[in-house]
Coordinates of C-alpha atoms and ligand atoms in Angstrom, one line a residue:
M1137 CA 33.2 34.8 38.1
K1138 CA 36.9 35.4 37.8
K1139 CA 37.4 34.9 41.4
N1140 CA 35.4 31.6 41.4
Y1141 CA 37.5 30.3 38.6
A1142 CA 40.6 31.2 40.3
T1143 CA 39.5 29.4 43.4
L1144 CA 38.6 26.3 41.4
V1145 CA 42.0 26.3 39.7
M1146 CA 43.7 26.8 43.1
A1147 CA 41.6 23.9 44.6
G1148 CA 42.6 21.8 41.7
L1149 CA 46.2 22.5 42.0
F1150 CA 46.0 21.8 45.7
L1151 CA 44.4 18.4 45.1
M1152 CA 47.0 17.5 42.4
N1153 CA 49.7 18.3 45.1
L1154 CA 48.1 16.3 47.8
P1155 CA 49.9 13.0 48.4
A1156 CA 48.2 10.1 46.5
Q1157 CA 47.2 8.5 49.9
A1158 CA 45.2 11.4 51.0
Q1159 CA 43.2 11.5 47.8
E1160 CA 42.6 7.8 47.4
A1161 CA 42.4 6.3 50.9
N1162 CA 39.1 5.4 52.6
Y1163 CA 38.8 6.4 56.3
D1164 CA 35.2 5.6 56.7
E1165 CA 34.5 2.5 58.6
S1166 CA 31.1 2.1 56.8
N1167 CA 33.0 1.8 53.5
V1168 CA 35.5 -0.8 54.5
G1169 CA 33.5 -3.4 52.7
T1170 CA 32.5 -7.0 53.7
Y1171 CA 35.1 -9.7 53.5
T1172 CA 35.7 -13.3 54.5
L1173 CA 39.1 -14.1 55.8
P1174 CA 40.9 -17.3 54.9
D1175 CA 40.8 -19.5 57.9
A1176 CA 44.2 -20.1 59.5
L1177 CA 42.9 -23.3 60.9
T1178 CA 41.6 -24.9 57.7
S1179 CA 44.3 -26.5 55.6
L1180 CA 44.3 -26.3 51.8
N1181 CA 42.7 -29.7 51.5
G1182 CA 39.8 -28.6 53.7
Q1183 CA 41.1 -30.3 56.8
Q1184 CA 40.2 -28.5 60.2
V1185 CA 43.3 -28.1 62.3
I1186 CA 42.6 -28.9 65.9
K1187 CA 46.0 -30.1 67.1
K1188 CA 49.3 -28.3 67.3
K1189 CA 51.0 -31.2 65.6
T1190 CA 48.8 -30.7 62.5
W1191 CA 49.4 -27.0 62.7
E1192 CA 53.3 -27.5 62.9
K1193 CA 53.4 -30.3 60.2
I1194 CA 50.8 -29.2 57.7
R1195 CA 49.1 -25.9 58.0
R1196 CA 52.0 -23.7 59.1
P1197 CA 54.4 -24.8 56.2
E1198 CA 51.4 -24.2 53.8
I1199 CA 50.9 -20.7 55.1
L1200 CA 54.6 -19.9 55.1
K1201 CA 54.7 -20.9 51.4
L1202 CA 51.8 -18.8 50.5
F1203 CA 53.7 -15.7 51.8
Q1204 CA 56.8 -16.8 50.1
D1205 CA 55.0 -17.3 46.8
N1206 CA 52.6 -14.5 46.8
E1207 CA 53.8 -11.5 48.9
Y1208 CA 57.2 -11.4 50.2
G1209 CA 59.1 -13.9 48.2
I1210 CA 62.2 -15.9 49.2
L1211 CA 65.9 -15.5 48.5
P1212 CA 67.8 -17.9 46.2
N1213 CA 70.0 -20.5 47.7
A1214 CA 73.5 -19.2 47.8
K1215 CA 76.8 -19.9 49.7
I1216 CA 77.5 -16.8 51.5
K1217 CA 80.6 -16.5 54.0
T1218 CA 80.3 -14.5 57.0
N1219 CA 83.1 -12.7 58.9
Y1220 CA 82.6 -10.7 62.1
R1221 CA 85.1 -8.0 63.2
I1222 CA 84.8 -5.9 66.3
I1223 CA 85.9 -2.4 65.3
E1224 CA 85.1 -0.6 68.4
E1225 CA 84.3 -1.6 72.1
S1226 CA 83.8 0.2 75.4
D1227 CA 82.8 -1.0 78.8
N1228 CA 81.8 2.6 79.7
A1229 CA 79.0 3.6 77.5
L1230 CA 75.6 5.2 78.4
E1231 CA 77.0 6.8 81.6
G1232 CA 79.0 3.8 82.5
K1233 CA 75.7 1.4 82.5
A1234 CA 76.4 -0.3 79.2
I1235 CA 79.0 -2.1 77.1
R1236 CA 79.0 -0.7 73.7
R1237 CA 80.3 -3.0 70.8
Q1238 CA 80.4 -2.1 67.1
V1239 CA 80.7 -5.0 64.8
E1240 CA 81.3 -5.1 61.1
I1241 CA 79.7 -8.1 59.4
T1242 CA 81.1 -8.9 56.1
F1243 CA 79.2 -11.0 53.7
S1244 CA 81.0 -12.7 50.7
G1245 CA 79.6 -14.7 47.8
N1246 CA 79.8 -14.6 44.0
N1247 CA 83.0 -12.7 44.1
Q1248 CA 81.3 -9.9 45.9
T1249 CA 81.3 -8.5 49.3
R1250 CA 78.9 -6.4 51.4
K1251 CA 79.3 -5.0 54.8
M1252 CA 76.9 -4.3 57.6
L1253 CA 77.6 -2.3 60.6
V1254 CA 75.9 -3.4 63.9
L1255 CA 75.7 -1.2 67.0
L1256 CA 75.2 -3.3 70.2
Y1257 CA 74.6 -2.0 73.6
M1258 CA 74.6 -4.6 76.5
P1259 CA 73.8 -3.8 80.1
K1260 CA 76.7 -4.3 82.3
G1261 CA 76.8 -6.9 84.9
V1262 CA 73.8 -9.0 83.4
K1263 CA 75.0 -12.6 83.0
K1264 CA 72.4 -13.6 80.3
C1265 CA 70.6 -10.7 78.7
P1266 CA 67.5 -10.7 76.5
V1267 CA 68.1 -8.8 73.3
F1268 CA 66.2 -6.5 70.9
V1269 CA 67.3 -6.8 67.4
A1270 CA 65.8 -3.6 65.5
P1271 CA 66.9 -2.1 62.4
N1272 CA 67.0 1.6 62.0
F1273 CA 65.9 4.0 59.2
Q1274 CA 68.7 6.7 59.1
G1275 CA 71.9 5.2 60.2
N1276 CA 73.5 4.0 63.7
A1277 CA 74.8 7.3 64.7
T1278 CA 71.3 8.9 64.4
T1279 CA 69.9 6.7 67.1
T1280 CA 72.0 8.2 70.0
I1281 CA 73.8 11.2 71.2
D1282 CA 76.8 8.8 72.1
P1283 CA 79.6 10.4 70.0
A1284 CA 81.7 7.2 69.7
V1285 CA 78.9 5.6 67.5
I1286 CA 80.3 5.2 63.9
E1287 CA 78.3 6.6 61.1
S1288 CA 76.7 3.9 58.8
Q1289 CA 78.2 3.8 55.3
F1290 CA 75.1 5.1 53.5
S1291 CA 73.6 7.3 56.1
T1292 CA 72.8 10.8 54.9
Y1293 CA 71.5 12.1 58.2
E1294 CA 72.8 14.2 61.0
R1295 CA 74.1 12.4 64.1
A1296 CA 71.4 12.1 66.8
H1297 CA 68.7 12.9 64.3
Q1298 CA 66.3 10.2 65.4
T1299 CA 67.1 9.6 69.2
S1300 CA 63.5 10.0 70.2
R1301 CA 62.8 6.6 68.6
W1302 CA 65.4 4.7 70.6
S1303 CA 64.8 4.4 74.4
Y1304 CA 68.4 3.1 75.1
D1305 CA 68.4 4.2 78.6
R1306 CA 65.2 2.5 79.4
I1307 CA 66.2 -0.6 77.5
I1308 CA 69.6 -0.9 79.4
N1309 CA 68.1 0.0 82.9
S1310 CA 65.6 -2.9 82.4
G1311 CA 68.5 -5.4 81.7
Y1312 CA 68.0 -5.8 77.9
A1313 CA 70.5 -5.5 75.2
V1314 CA 69.8 -3.9 71.9
A1315 CA 71.3 -4.4 68.4
T1316 CA 70.6 -2.2 65.5
F1317 CA 71.9 -1.6 62.0
H1318 CA 71.0 0.7 59.2
Y1319 CA 68.7 -1.1 56.8
Y1320 CA 70.4 0.5 53.7
D1321 CA 73.3 -1.7 54.5
I1322 CA 71.3 -4.5 53.3
Y1323 CA 69.0 -3.2 50.7
F1324 CA 68.6 0.5 49.5
D1325 CA 65.0 1.8 50.1
A1326 CA 64.7 2.7 46.5
N1327 CA 63.8 1.4 43.1
G1328 CA 66.5 0.3 40.6
K1329 CA 69.3 -0.1 43.3
L1330 CA 69.3 -3.9 43.3
A1331 CA 73.0 -4.1 42.3
E1332 CA 74.0 -2.0 45.4
T1333 CA 72.2 -4.3 47.8
I1334 CA 73.1 -7.8 49.0
Y1335 CA 71.5 -9.2 45.9
P1336 CA 74.7 -9.7 43.8
L1337 CA 75.9 -12.1 46.7
F1338 CA 73.0 -14.4 45.5
G1339 CA 73.9 -13.9 41.8
I1340 CA 71.2 -11.4 41.2
T1341 CA 72.3 -8.1 39.6
S1342 CA 69.2 -6.7 37.8
D1343 CA 65.3 -6.9 37.9
D1344 CA 65.7 -9.3 35.0
D1345 CA 67.1 -11.9 37.2
L1346 CA 64.1 -11.8 39.5
Q1347 CA 61.6 -14.7 39.5
D1348 CA 58.0 -14.0 40.3
N1349 CA 58.6 -15.2 43.9
T1350 CA 62.0 -13.6 44.4
G1351 CA 61.8 -11.6 47.7
K1352 CA 63.1 -8.0 47.6
A1353 CA 63.6 -5.3 50.2
I1354 CA 61.4 -6.6 53.0
T1355 CA 62.8 -10.1 52.6
A1356 CA 66.3 -8.8 52.4
W1357 CA 66.0 -6.6 55.5
A1358 CA 64.4 -9.7 57.4
W1359 CA 67.6 -11.6 56.3
G1360 CA 69.7 -8.9 57.8
C1361 CA 67.9 -9.2 61.2
S1362 CA 68.6 -12.9 61.1
R1363 CA 72.3 -12.4 60.4
V1364 CA 72.5 -10.1 63.4
L1365 CA 71.0 -12.8 65.4
D1366 CA 73.5 -15.3 64.1
Y1367 CA 76.2 -13.1 65.6
L1368 CA 74.4 -12.4 68.9
L1369 CA 74.1 -16.2 69.4
T1370 CA 77.9 -16.5 69.5
L1371 CA 78.0 -14.4 72.6
K1372 CA 77.9 -16.0 76.0
N1373 CA 76.0 -13.1 77.7
I1374 CA 73.1 -13.2 75.3
D1375 CA 70.2 -15.2 76.3
K1376 CA 69.3 -17.5 73.4
K1377 CA 65.8 -18.0 74.8
R1378 CA 65.0 -14.3 75.0
T1379 CA 65.7 -12.7 71.5
I1380 CA 63.3 -10.3 70.1
V1381 CA 62.9 -8.8 66.8
M1382 CA 61.3 -5.4 66.6
G1383 CA 60.6 -3.0 63.8
H1384 CA 58.6 0.2 63.0
S1385 CA 56.5 0.7 59.9
R1386 CA 58.1 -0.8 56.7
L1387 CA 60.6 -2.2 59.2
G1388 CA 57.7 -3.6 61.2
K1389 CA 56.5 -5.5 58.1
T1390 CA 60.1 -6.8 58.1
S1391 CA 60.2 -7.8 61.7
L1392 CA 56.9 -9.8 61.2
W1393 CA 58.2 -11.6 58.1
C1394 CA 61.5 -12.2 59.8
G1395 CA 60.0 -13.7 62.9
A1396 CA 57.6 -15.7 60.9
Q1397 CA 60.5 -17.4 59.0
D1398 CA 63.2 -17.4 61.8
Q1399 CA 61.9 -19.3 64.7
R1400 CA 64.9 -18.6 66.7
F1401 CA 63.4 -15.3 67.5
A1402 CA 61.6 -15.8 70.7
M1403 CA 59.3 -12.7 70.5
V1404 CA 58.3 -10.5 67.6
I1405 CA 57.2 -6.8 67.7
S1406 CA 55.4 -4.9 65.0
N1407 CA 55.2 -1.1 65.6
N1408 CA 52.8 0.6 63.1
S1409 CA 53.5 -1.8 60.4
G1410 CA 50.0 -1.3 58.7
C1411 CA 49.4 -2.6 55.1
S1412 CA 51.1 -5.8 54.3
G1413 CA 52.4 -5.8 57.8
A1414 CA 49.9 -6.6 60.8
A1415 CA 46.8 -5.0 59.1
L1416 CA 44.2 -7.0 57.2
S1417 CA 44.5 -6.6 53.4
R1418 CA 40.9 -7.4 52.9
R1419 CA 39.8 -4.3 54.7
N1420 CA 39.6 -1.2 52.4
Y1421 CA 40.8 1.3 54.9
G1422 CA 43.9 3.6 54.7
E1423 CA 46.6 2.0 52.6
T1424 CA 45.7 -0.8 50.3
V1425 CA 47.6 -3.5 48.5
P1426 CA 47.3 -1.9 45.0
R1427 CA 48.4 1.4 46.5
I1428 CA 51.4 -0.1 48.3
N1429 CA 52.5 -2.0 45.2
K1430 CA 52.3 1.1 43.1
S1431 CA 54.4 3.3 45.5
F1432 CA 57.0 0.6 46.7
P1433 CA 57.4 -1.9 44.0
W1434 CA 60.8 -2.9 45.3
W1435 CA 59.5 -4.1 48.7
F1436 CA 57.6 -7.3 47.7
C1437 CA 57.9 -10.1 45.2
N1438 CA 56.6 -9.3 41.7
K1439 CA 53.7 -11.9 42.1
Y1440 CA 52.2 -9.5 44.7
Q1441 CA 51.4 -7.1 41.9
S1442 CA 49.0 -9.6 40.4
Y1443 CA 46.6 -9.0 43.3
N1444 CA 46.2 -5.3 42.7
Q1445 CA 42.9 -5.6 41.0
N1446 CA 41.4 -8.5 43.1
V1447 CA 42.7 -8.4 46.7
P1448 CA 40.1 -11.0 47.9
S1449 CA 41.7 -13.5 45.7
L1450 CA 44.9 -13.5 47.7
P1451 CA 45.1 -17.1 49.2
M1452 CA 46.0 -15.7 52.6
D1453 CA 45.7 -12.6 54.6
Q1454 CA 48.0 -10.8 57.3
H1455 CA 46.4 -12.5 60.4
E1456 CA 48.0 -15.7 59.1
L1457 CA 51.4 -13.9 59.0
L1458 CA 50.9 -13.2 62.7
A1459 CA 49.8 -16.8 63.3
L1460 CA 53.1 -18.0 61.9
I1461 CA 54.6 -16.5 65.0
A1462 CA 52.6 -18.7 67.4
P1463 CA 53.1 -19.9 70.0
R1464 CA 55.9 -17.3 70.6
P1465 CA 54.9 -13.9 72.1
V1466 CA 53.8 -11.4 69.5
Y1467 CA 53.0 -7.8 70.0
V1468 CA 51.2 -5.4 67.7
A1469 CA 51.1 -1.8 68.2
S1470 CA 49.3 0.9 66.4
A1471 CA 49.0 4.7 66.8
Q1472 CA 45.6 6.4 67.0
E1473 CA 46.3 9.1 64.3
D1474 CA 48.0 6.7 62.0
R1475 CA 44.9 5.9 60.1
W1476 CA 47.1 5.1 57.0
A1477 CA 48.2 1.9 58.8
D1478 CA 44.5 0.9 59.8
P1479 CA 44.8 0.5 63.6
R1480 CA 41.5 -1.4 63.8
G1481 CA 42.6 -3.6 60.9
E1482 CA 45.8 -4.5 62.8
F1483 CA 43.8 -5.3 66.0
L1484 CA 41.3 -7.5 64.1
S1485 CA 44.2 -9.3 62.6
L1486 CA 45.8 -10.1 65.9
Q1487 CA 42.5 -11.2 67.3
E1488 CA 42.0 -13.6 64.4
A1489 CA 45.6 -14.8 64.8
S1490 CA 45.1 -15.6 68.4
K1491 CA 43.0 -18.5 67.6
V1492 CA 46.1 -20.4 66.7
Y1493 CA 47.6 -19.6 70.0
A1494 CA 44.5 -21.4 71.5
L1495 CA 46.0 -24.6 70.0
Y1496 CA 48.9 -24.3 72.6
G1497 CA 46.5 -23.5 75.4
Y1498 CA 46.9 -19.8 75.4
D1499 CA 43.9 -17.5 76.0
T1500 CA 42.9 -15.6 72.9
L1501 CA 41.7 -12.1 72.1
Q1502 CA 38.3 -13.5 71.0
G1503 CA 35.4 -11.6 72.5
Y1504 CA 37.5 -8.5 73.4
S1505 CA 36.6 -5.1 71.8
F1506 CA 38.9 -2.8 70.3
P1507 CA 40.8 -1.3 73.3
A1508 CA 40.7 2.4 74.2
P1509 CA 43.8 4.5 73.4
N1510 CA 46.9 3.7 75.4
E1511 CA 45.1 0.7 77.0
H1512 CA 47.1 -2.5 77.0
L1513 CA 45.3 -5.6 75.9
W1514 CA 47.5 -8.5 76.7
K1515 CA 46.0 -11.9 76.5
G1516 CA 47.9 -15.2 76.3
N1517 CA 50.9 -14.5 74.3
C1518 CA 49.3 -11.8 72.2
G1519 CA 49.9 -8.1 73.1
Y1520 CA 48.2 -5.0 71.5
H1521 CA 47.9 -1.3 72.2
M1522 CA 46.9 1.7 70.3
R1523 CA 49.0 4.6 71.5
T1524 CA 47.7 8.1 71.2
G1525 CA 49.5 10.2 68.7
V1526 CA 51.1 9.7 65.3
H1527 CA 53.1 7.2 63.3
D1528 CA 56.2 6.9 65.3
V1529 CA 58.1 4.9 68.0
T1530 CA 57.9 6.4 71.4
D1531 CA 59.1 5.7 75.0
F1532 CA 55.4 4.4 75.8
D1533 CA 55.9 1.9 73.1
W1534 CA 59.2 0.6 74.3
Q1535 CA 58.0 0.6 78.0
S1536 CA 55.2 -1.6 76.8
Y1537 CA 57.4 -3.9 74.9
I1538 CA 59.7 -4.4 77.8
E1539 CA 57.0 -5.0 80.3
F1540 CA 55.3 -7.6 77.9
A1541 CA 58.7 -9.3 77.3
D1542 CA 59.4 -9.4 81.1
R1543 CA 56.1 -11.2 81.7
H1544 CA 56.1 -13.5 78.6
L1545 CA 59.8 -14.6 78.0
K1546 CA 61.1 -17.0 80.4
Ligands
GCU2603 C1 54.7 4.8 53.9 C2 54.0 3.5 53.5 C3 53.8 2.4 54.6 C4 55.0 2.3 55.5 C5 55.4 3.7 55.9 C6 56.7 3.7 56.7 O1 53.6 5.5 54.5 O2 52.8 3.8 52.7 O3 53.4 1.2 54.0 O4 54.8 1.5 56.6 O5 55.7 4.5 54.8 O6 57.6 2.8 56.5 O7 57.0 4.7 57.4

């Protein structure tokens, strides 16, 4: 009896200590529930969109606004001055194959300044190179063993701590440039840190200054990616027509939101972005909208919280975020063991979004079934794979992105 009681107590303590996601998430396909997705090709007044002109003039702006008003939010208008300063440069990086440049971008507005540090590698001898813009989680110096890389101001990690996620050799050998920055330079990934982010530049210094539709971290990080692109577009050897925004996980949500808004990006990649990224919100599988809003209230606009009790009342779903990228190439990648991010929900979302690509004459993913692990499903301008393994960015992922970009960006 005593032993049973002790076992029960132990079990209870174990459950209490489990992460909330493990206790609450559904991983049973038969419990996903039924749902009806909003139709990306029916405008708010009921009109069917059959021409790309109607998509671009009416439906696309409607959907963009739905995401601005209800999920990610927008930034207030503000006059922000930007200054670029090259603080380090070498034409003998990565075993002599690359030019390395480290650029400090200073933003000023509202009597405040903020700085971001960009690490840029460019392949030597390429006159016009395509470029990946990809924010990093732990600081620029954690992405490489290159000792000349300057540590990012808010990084708390050891140098070279996350090199496995950055296939710099492959990227450079394939003729691509890559630009990265520590996402903390733009917005701390924590609650209650608003004053230390870029927000004071916009006249926002506390949560009280936020409207229902003021964007927070995801919108800010997306803004950061666009500012890196501003800089890259000043360089002669960067190909303006082949710029790619790529992000992993919360930064995959960011790359999608960035690419949806900033149409200068010619291709968009979501790596394991999951809930409120590529995955459909209406599927009850893995992370859900109420769950993400509870854990990460600083990522989305305040209005998003109002859907916690009634996800189907969201006036849009994530396939429409992917559709905003049309007709530009979009790549959604999942990982088999990353059930929290709902790989199938990511695939179904892209499949549904591909209908919009059909307006531009592209093949769609309609009629294709969920591909086997590590199989590429590339149709029209939509790319998908579910890699074996866990939530991560691997060389397989980078190899896929480069091959897809080689084929689709001209
Ligand atoms: C958490 C979060 C996800 C997010 C991920 C990440 O797991 O719940 O939504 O994508 O962190 O950014 O690594």
